[in-house]
Coordinates of C-alpha atoms in Angstrom, one line a residue:
Chain A
M1 CA -0.1 0.0 -0.1
E2 CA 2.8 2.4 1.0
T3 CA 4.7 1.8 -2.0
V4 CA 1.8 2.5 -4.2
M5 CA 1.1 5.7 -2.5
V6 CA 4.6 6.5 -3.2
A7 CA 4.6 5.8 -6.7
W8 CA 1.5 7.4 -7.2
M9 CA 2.8 10.6 -5.8
F10 CA 6.1 10.4 -7.7
D11 CA 4.3 9.9 -11.0
S12 CA 1.9 12.9 -10.2
L13 CA 4.9 15.2 -9.5
L14 CA 6.5 13.8 -12.5
G15 CA 3.3 14.6 -14.7
L16 CA 3.0 18.1 -13.3
G17 CA 6.8 18.7 -13.8
L18 CA 6.3 17.8 -17.5
L19 CA 3.7 19.9 -17.8
W20 CA 5.1 23.0 -16.2
L21 CA 8.4 22.5 -17.9
A22 CA 6.3 22.0 -21.5
W23 CA 4.8 25.2 -20.5
Q24 CA 7.7 27.3 -19.3
S25 CA 9.7 26.0 -22.4
L26 CA 7.0 27.4 -25.0
A27 CA 6.1 30.6 -22.8
C28 CA 9.9 31.6 -22.3
S29 CA 11.0 34.5 -24.4
D30 CA 14.7 34.0 -23.8
L31 CA 15.5 31.4 -26.3
F32 CA 18.5 30.0 -24.5
K33 CA 16.5 29.5 -21.5
A34 CA 13.6 27.9 -23.4
I35 CA 16.3 25.2 -24.9
V36 CA 17.7 24.4 -21.3
L37 CA 14.1 23.9 -20.3
F38 CA 13.5 22.0 -23.1
I39 CA 16.3 19.7 -22.3
A40 CA 15.2 19.1 -19.0
F41 CA 11.7 18.3 -20.2
G42 CA 13.4 15.4 -22.4
L43 CA 15.1 14.2 -19.0
L44 CA 11.8 14.0 -17.2
M45 CA 10.2 12.5 -20.2
A46 CA 13.0 9.7 -20.2
L47 CA 11.9 9.2 -16.7
A48 CA 8.2 9.1 -17.4
W49 CA 9.0 6.3 -19.8
V50 CA 10.8 4.3 -17.6
R51 CA 7.9 4.6 -15.2
L52 CA 5.5 3.3 -17.9
E53 CA 8.0 0.3 -18.4
A54 CA 9.2 1.1 -21.8
P55 CA 13.1 1.3 -21.2
D56 CA 13.8 1.3 -25.1
V57 CA 11.8 4.5 -25.6
A58 CA 13.4 6.1 -22.6
L59 CA 16.8 5.5 -23.6
A60 CA 16.1 6.8 -27.3
E61 CA 14.4 10.0 -25.2
A62 CA 17.2 10.6 -23.4
A63 CA 19.8 10.2 -26.1
I64 CA 18.0 11.9 -29.0
G65 CA 15.1 13.9 -27.4
A66 CA 17.1 15.5 -24.6
G67 CA 20.8 15.0 -25.6
L68 CA 21.1 15.7 -29.5
T69 CA 18.1 17.7 -30.0
G70 CA 19.4 20.0 -27.3
A71 CA 22.9 20.4 -28.9
L72 CA 21.0 20.9 -32.2
L73 CA 19.0 23.6 -30.8
M74 CA 22.0 25.2 -29.0
V75 CA 23.7 25.1 -32.7
A76 CA 20.5 26.7 -34.2
L77 CA 20.3 29.5 -31.7
A78 CA 24.1 30.2 -32.2
Q79 CA 23.6 30.5 -35.9
L80 CA 20.4 32.7 -35.0
Q81 CA 22.1 35.0 -33.1
S82 CA 25.2 35.7 -35.5
I83 CA 22.8 36.3 -38.3
E84 CA 21.1 38.8 -36.0
T85 CA 24.4 40.4 -35.1
N86 CA 25.0 40.7 -38.8
G87 CA 22.0 42.8 -39.0
D88 CA 19.4 40.4 -40.7
A89 CA 16.3 42.3 -39.9
A90 CA 14.1 39.3 -40.9
V91 CA 15.1 36.8 -38.2
A92 CA 14.9 39.4 -35.4
T93 CA 10.9 39.8 -36.6
V94 CA 10.5 36.1 -36.5
K95 CA 12.0 35.9 -32.9
K96 CA 9.6 38.8 -31.6
G97 CA 6.5 37.8 -33.7
H98 CA 3.5 37.4 -31.8
C99 CA 0.3 36.1 -32.7
I100 CA -3.2 38.3 -32.3
R101 CA -4.9 37.6 -29.1
P102 CA -8.2 36.3 -30.3
L103 CA -6.4 33.8 -32.3
Q104 CA -4.8 32.6 -29.2
W105 CA -7.8 32.0 -27.4
L106 CA -9.5 30.1 -30.1
L107 CA -6.3 27.9 -30.3
L108 CA -6.5 27.4 -26.4
I109 CA -10.1 26.3 -26.6
A110 CA -9.6 23.9 -29.6
L111 CA -6.5 22.2 -27.7
S112 CA -8.2 22.1 -24.5
L113 CA -11.1 20.3 -26.4
M114 CA -8.8 18.0 -27.9
A115 CA -6.8 17.2 -24.9
T116 CA -10.2 16.6 -22.9
G117 CA -11.1 14.2 -25.6
L118 CA -7.8 12.7 -25.6
G119 CA -8.2 12.0 -22.0
Y120 CA -11.5 10.6 -22.0
V121 CA -10.4 8.0 -24.6
I122 CA -7.4 6.9 -22.3
I123 CA -9.8 6.7 -19.4
S124 CA -12.4 4.8 -21.3
F125 CA -9.9 2.2 -22.3
P126 CA -10.3 -1.0 -20.3
A127 CA -7.3 -1.1 -17.7
H128 CA -5.3 -4.1 -19.3
V129 CA -5.3 -4.4 -22.9
P130 CA -3.0 -7.2 -24.2
G131 CA -3.0 -5.4 -27.7
L132 CA -0.6 -7.3 -29.9
S133 CA 1.8 -8.4 -27.4
T134 CA 0.6 -12.0 -27.3
A135 CA 0.9 -12.1 -31.2
V136 CA 4.6 -10.7 -30.8
A137 CA 5.3 -13.4 -28.1
T138 CA 4.3 -16.3 -29.9
H139 CA 6.5 -15.3 -32.8
L140 CA 9.5 -14.0 -30.9
E141 CA 10.6 -17.3 -31.4
A142 CA 11.1 -16.9 -35.3
S143 CA 12.4 -13.2 -35.0
G144 CA 16.1 -14.3 -34.4
V145 CA 16.2 -11.8 -31.4
S146 CA 14.7 -11.9 -27.8
N147 CA 13.8 -8.5 -27.1
P148 CA 10.2 -8.0 -28.3
V149 CA 11.1 -4.3 -29.1
T150 CA 13.8 -5.0 -31.5
A151 CA 11.7 -8.1 -33.0
V152 CA 9.0 -5.5 -33.8
L153 CA 11.3 -2.8 -34.9
L154 CA 13.4 -4.8 -37.2
N155 CA 11.6 -7.7 -38.1
F156 CA 7.8 -7.6 -38.0
R157 CA 7.6 -4.1 -38.7
G158 CA 10.9 -3.3 -40.4
Y159 CA 9.5 -1.1 -43.2
D160 CA 8.7 1.4 -40.2
T161 CA 12.5 1.5 -39.3
L162 CA 13.1 2.0 -42.9
L163 CA 11.0 4.9 -43.4
E164 CA 12.6 6.4 -40.1
L165 CA 16.0 6.1 -41.2
V166 CA 14.9 7.7 -44.5
V167 CA 13.2 10.4 -42.7
L168 CA 16.5 11.3 -40.9
L169 CA 18.5 11.3 -44.5
L170 CA 15.6 13.6 -45.5
A171 CA 16.1 15.9 -42.7
L172 CA 19.8 16.3 -43.6
L173 CA 19.2 16.9 -47.1
G174 CA 16.8 19.8 -46.1
V175 CA 19.4 21.2 -43.8
W176 CA 21.9 21.0 -46.6
S177 CA 20.0 22.3 -49.2
L178 CA 19.1 25.2 -47.2
G179 CA 22.7 26.5 -47.5
G180 CA 23.6 29.6 -46.9
T181 CA 24.4 29.4 -43.4
V182 CA 26.8 31.8 -41.7
P183 CA 30.5 30.4 -41.8
Q184 CA 31.7 30.0 -38.2
Q185 CA 34.1 32.9 -37.4
T186 CA 35.1 31.9 -34.0
T187 CA 38.8 30.3 -34.4
T188 CA 40.0 30.1 -30.8
P189 CA 41.0 26.8 -29.6
A190 CA 38.9 24.6 -27.3
P191 CA 39.5 24.8 -23.6
L192 CA 41.9 22.3 -22.4
V193 CA 39.5 20.7 -20.1
L194 CA 37.1 19.9 -22.9
E195 CA 39.4 18.5 -25.0
A196 CA 40.9 16.2 -22.3
L197 CA 37.1 15.2 -21.6
T198 CA 36.6 14.6 -25.1
R199 CA 39.6 12.3 -25.5
L200 CA 38.3 10.3 -22.2
L201 CA 34.9 10.0 -23.5
V202 CA 35.1 9.5 -27.3
P203 CA 36.5 5.9 -26.8
M204 CA 34.1 5.2 -24.0
L205 CA 31.0 6.6 -26.1
I206 CA 32.1 4.0 -28.9
L207 CA 32.2 1.3 -26.7
T208 CA 28.8 2.1 -25.3
A209 CA 27.3 2.5 -28.7
A210 CA 28.8 -1.2 -29.5
Y211 CA 27.2 -2.3 -26.4
L212 CA 23.9 -0.7 -27.0
L213 CA 23.8 -2.3 -30.6
W214 CA 25.0 -5.7 -29.3
V215 CA 22.6 -5.7 -26.2
G216 CA 19.5 -4.7 -28.4
A217 CA 18.9 -8.3 -29.2
H218 CA 18.0 -9.4 -25.9
A219 CA 17.6 -6.2 -24.0
P220 CA 16.8 -2.6 -24.4
G221 CA 19.1 -0.9 -26.6
G222 CA 19.1 -1.1 -30.5
A223 CA 20.6 1.2 -33.7
F224 CA 18.8 4.4 -32.7
Q225 CA 20.2 4.3 -29.1
A226 CA 23.7 3.6 -30.4
G227 CA 23.8 5.6 -33.3
S228 CA 22.9 8.8 -31.2
V229 CA 25.6 7.8 -28.6
L230 CA 28.1 7.8 -31.9
A231 CA 26.7 10.9 -32.7
A232 CA 27.2 12.5 -29.3
A233 CA 31.1 11.2 -30.0
G234 CA 30.9 13.2 -33.2
V235 CA 29.4 16.4 -31.6
L236 CA 32.4 16.6 -28.9
L237 CA 34.8 16.0 -31.4
L238 CA 33.4 19.0 -33.7
L239 CA 33.1 20.9 -30.5
I240 CA 36.7 20.7 -29.9
G241 CA 37.3 21.9 -33.6
R242 CA 38.4 18.5 -35.1
H243 CA 36.6 18.8 -38.2
P244 CA 36.6 16.2 -40.6
R245 CA 39.0 16.5 -43.7
A246 CA 37.2 18.2 -46.5
A247 CA 38.1 14.8 -48.6
L248 CA 36.3 12.9 -46.1
M249 CA 33.3 15.2 -46.1
A250 CA 32.6 14.5 -49.8
L251 CA 32.2 11.1 -51.1
P252 CA 33.0 9.1 -47.7
L253 CA 30.5 10.7 -45.5
R254 CA 27.7 10.5 -48.2
L255 CA 28.3 6.9 -48.5
I256 CA 28.0 6.2 -44.5
L257 CA 25.0 8.3 -44.8
V258 CA 23.1 6.1 -47.2
L259 CA 24.9 2.8 -45.9
G260 CA 21.8 2.1 -43.5
P261 CA 18.9 2.8 -46.0
A262 CA 20.4 1.2 -48.6
T263 CA 21.3 -2.0 -46.7
F264 CA 17.7 -1.7 -45.8
V265 CA 16.4 -1.6 -49.2
A266 CA 18.7 -4.0 -50.6
M267 CA 17.5 -6.3 -47.7
A268 CA 14.0 -5.6 -48.7
V269 CA 14.6 -6.4 -52.2
V270 CA 16.2 -9.5 -51.8
T271 CA 13.7 -10.8 -49.2
M272 CA 10.8 -9.8 -51.5
L273 CA 12.5 -11.8 -54.5
I274 CA 13.4 -14.9 -52.3
E275 CA 10.8 -15.1 -49.6
G276 CA 7.9 -13.2 -51.6
A277 CA 7.3 -10.5 -48.9
L278 CA 9.1 -7.2 -47.9
L279 CA 11.6 -7.8 -45.2
K280 CA 10.4 -11.2 -44.4
F281 CA 13.5 -12.8 -42.9
P282 CA 13.9 -16.6 -42.8
P283 CA 14.0 -17.5 -39.1
E284 CA 17.2 -19.3 -39.3
H285 CA 19.1 -16.2 -40.4
A286 CA 17.2 -13.7 -38.9
G287 CA 19.4 -12.9 -36.1
K288 CA 22.3 -12.2 -38.4
L289 CA 20.5 -10.3 -40.8
I290 CA 18.9 -8.0 -38.0
L291 CA 22.5 -7.5 -36.5
L292 CA 23.6 -6.3 -40.0
L293 CA 20.7 -4.2 -40.2
E294 CA 21.1 -2.7 -37.0
T295 CA 25.1 -1.9 -37.5
T296 CA 24.6 -0.3 -40.9
A297 CA 21.7 1.7 -39.5
M298 CA 23.5 2.5 -36.2
L299 CA 26.6 4.0 -38.7
S300 CA 24.3 6.1 -40.8
I301 CA 22.2 7.4 -37.8
G302 CA 25.2 8.5 -36.1
A303 CA 26.8 10.2 -39.0
T304 CA 23.6 11.9 -40.1
L305 CA 23.0 13.4 -36.5
A306 CA 26.5 14.5 -36.4
A307 CA 26.1 16.0 -39.7
L308 CA 23.0 17.6 -38.7
F309 CA 25.0 19.3 -35.9
L310 CA 27.4 20.6 -38.3
G311 CA 24.9 21.9 -40.2
G312 CA 25.4 23.3 -43.6
R313 CA 28.4 25.3 -42.4
R314 CA 31.5 23.3 -43.9
H315 CA 29.3 23.1 -47.2
T316 CA 29.3 26.9 -47.5
D317 CA 32.9 27.1 -46.5
K318 CA 33.8 25.3 -49.2
E319 CA 32.0 27.2 -51.9
H320 CA 32.2 30.6 -50.7
S321 CA 35.9 30.7 -49.3
Chain B
M1 CA 15.2 -5.3 7.6
T2 CA 18.7 -6.4 7.8
L3 CA 21.7 -4.3 8.9
I4 CA 22.7 -3.5 5.2
D5 CA 19.2 -2.1 4.5
Y6 CA 19.6 0.4 7.5
L7 CA 22.9 1.3 6.1
T8 CA 21.2 1.8 2.8
V9 CA 18.7 4.0 4.2
V10 CA 21.2 6.0 6.3
L11 CA 23.5 6.5 3.1
L12 CA 20.4 7.7 1.0
L13 CA 19.3 10.2 3.3
A14 CA 22.9 11.5 3.7
G15 CA 23.0 11.6 -0.3
A16 CA 19.7 13.4 -0.1
I17 CA 21.1 16.2 2.3
F18 CA 23.7 16.9 0.0
F19 CA 21.3 17.2 -3.1
F20 CA 18.9 19.4 -1.0
A21 CA 21.8 21.5 0.0
G22 CA 23.1 21.6 -3.8
T23 CA 19.8 22.8 -4.7
V24 CA 19.3 25.5 -1.9
G25 CA 22.8 26.7 -3.1
L26 CA 21.7 27.0 -6.7
L27 CA 18.8 29.0 -5.6
R28 CA 19.9 31.2 -3.4
F29 CA 23.6 31.9 -3.9
P30 CA 24.5 35.3 -5.3
D31 CA 26.2 34.4 -8.5
V32 CA 27.2 31.7 -11.2
Y33 CA 30.3 30.8 -9.4
T34 CA 29.1 30.3 -6.0
R35 CA 26.0 28.2 -7.4
L36 CA 28.4 26.0 -9.5
H37 CA 30.3 25.4 -6.3
A38 CA 26.9 24.2 -4.7
L39 CA 26.0 22.0 -7.3
T40 CA 29.3 20.3 -7.8
K41 CA 28.8 19.1 -4.2
A42 CA 25.4 17.4 -4.9
D43 CA 26.8 15.8 -8.1
N44 CA 29.8 14.4 -6.5
V45 CA 29.4 13.5 -2.7
G46 CA 25.4 13.3 -2.9
L47 CA 25.5 10.8 -5.7
G48 CA 28.5 9.3 -4.6
L49 CA 26.7 8.3 -1.3
M50 CA 23.4 7.3 -3.4
V51 CA 25.9 5.2 -5.4
V52 CA 27.2 3.5 -2.3
A53 CA 23.9 2.9 -0.9
L54 CA 22.9 0.8 -3.9
A55 CA 25.8 -0.8 -4.3
I56 CA 25.6 -2.5 -1.2
Q57 CA 22.4 -3.7 -2.3
A58 CA 23.3 -4.9 -5.7
E59 CA 23.0 -8.5 -6.4
S60 CA 26.0 -8.7 -8.6
W61 CA 29.4 -7.5 -9.1
A62 CA 28.7 -6.3 -12.5
A63 CA 25.9 -4.1 -11.3
V64 CA 28.3 -2.5 -8.6
G65 CA 30.8 -1.9 -11.4
K66 CA 28.1 -0.3 -13.4
L67 CA 27.1 1.9 -10.8
L68 CA 30.5 3.0 -9.8
L69 CA 31.0 3.8 -13.6
I70 CA 28.0 6.0 -13.5
W71 CA 29.3 8.0 -10.5
L72 CA 32.9 8.2 -12.1
L73 CA 31.5 9.6 -15.4
V74 CA 29.1 12.0 -13.5
M75 CA 32.0 13.2 -11.5
L76 CA 34.1 13.7 -14.6
A77 CA 31.2 15.3 -16.8
G78 CA 30.1 17.7 -13.8
A79 CA 33.6 18.6 -13.0
S80 CA 34.5 19.5 -16.5
V81 CA 31.0 21.2 -17.4
A82 CA 31.4 23.3 -13.9
H83 CA 34.8 24.3 -15.1
L84 CA 33.4 25.1 -18.8
V85 CA 30.5 27.3 -17.4
A86 CA 32.6 29.2 -15.0
R87 CA 35.3 29.6 -17.8
G88 CA 32.6 30.8 -20.5
A89 CA 31.1 33.4 -17.5
L90 CA 34.6 34.8 -16.8
R91 CA 35.4 35.2 -20.6
R92 CA 32.1 37.3 -20.7
G93 CA 33.0 39.3 -18.1
I94 CA 31.2 38.3 -15.2
R95 CA 33.0 39.2 -11.8
P96 CA 32.9 37.1 -9.0
W97 CA 30.3 38.1 -6.4
K98 CA 32.4 40.1 -3.4
Q99 CA 30.1 40.8 -0.5

């Protein structure tokens, strides 16, 4: 009884904290503060996923939602500020732009109605719905892995993951095609402490990524979590000014970026021809095939996220200077 | 409850006191440098006490190792980030607080 009470109190605090952080992050006029609040929101969200017994999602939320998205927002803010100091009025108006009041009220009412509807739907659900978990459990044997989440993501619903990889790639292409970003002007050497920290952390991050990838077969982990850890190593290296050489930025980077999606598509075509269905793996080889898919996906995800952090900067450096 | 359980409770409470003090310091201290000072105490000692509390409850040596690794990593990152924040503040010309 006591533990139920404590858990209930903890969950309520967590829920209220999430709502408050979300509100503060949106309502805050200082963009830097809003980003910090957003990162805190991501960390609490990861905790909420743990409470919902979804450690796979919690890992992904902490690594991508809080960590890498935070870094991306920070770098975007830095670029925004350097554009502003260069006297670009358009950005300033976007930042200060505010809606008309009646429209806000209309939005508030519409969103409240939607939230109430969604809340009602959730409450009206029976407490325990098996959903597809029994179907997954009965076929887990044939999936080649023993972690049901990995089985669903890479085997039963493999095309979802394929499309997710393509979405990531498209996001990077979008950033690249925007171009015109401000070249980085600060060439001051990175702080020694940051450099020492990076030297210590990067090998550890690579090891952690490999561990997450391997452990994904039977416990929480997998390509997305491992890829974002790799990307974190890339972000650290970029922060201390270890930019990859221009020769590496051209073809090799592009090859790594498409490696994951390309392997996935090739696998889809081959399984279509042999097994007669998209991404239907023969059970005796499924484990190895999934590991291959996850490894290539991890490399691509890591490279894509790190390249997103780098933004269009290097690209424009090369063409304009 | 065994002796180990009591020890865990004591260590957890001691850790919580450090976290509480760190939070109060973060909220009440006058400038960024003193706040960082308060914060690192919570990170290093508070988390250390909690890690020890959990480690003596752990079922395997592997779990103990993972807990210690987490503590070491948090100390490493915490100390480095505190230094970087303080360095950034100094470079921006924020003077340390004097009475």
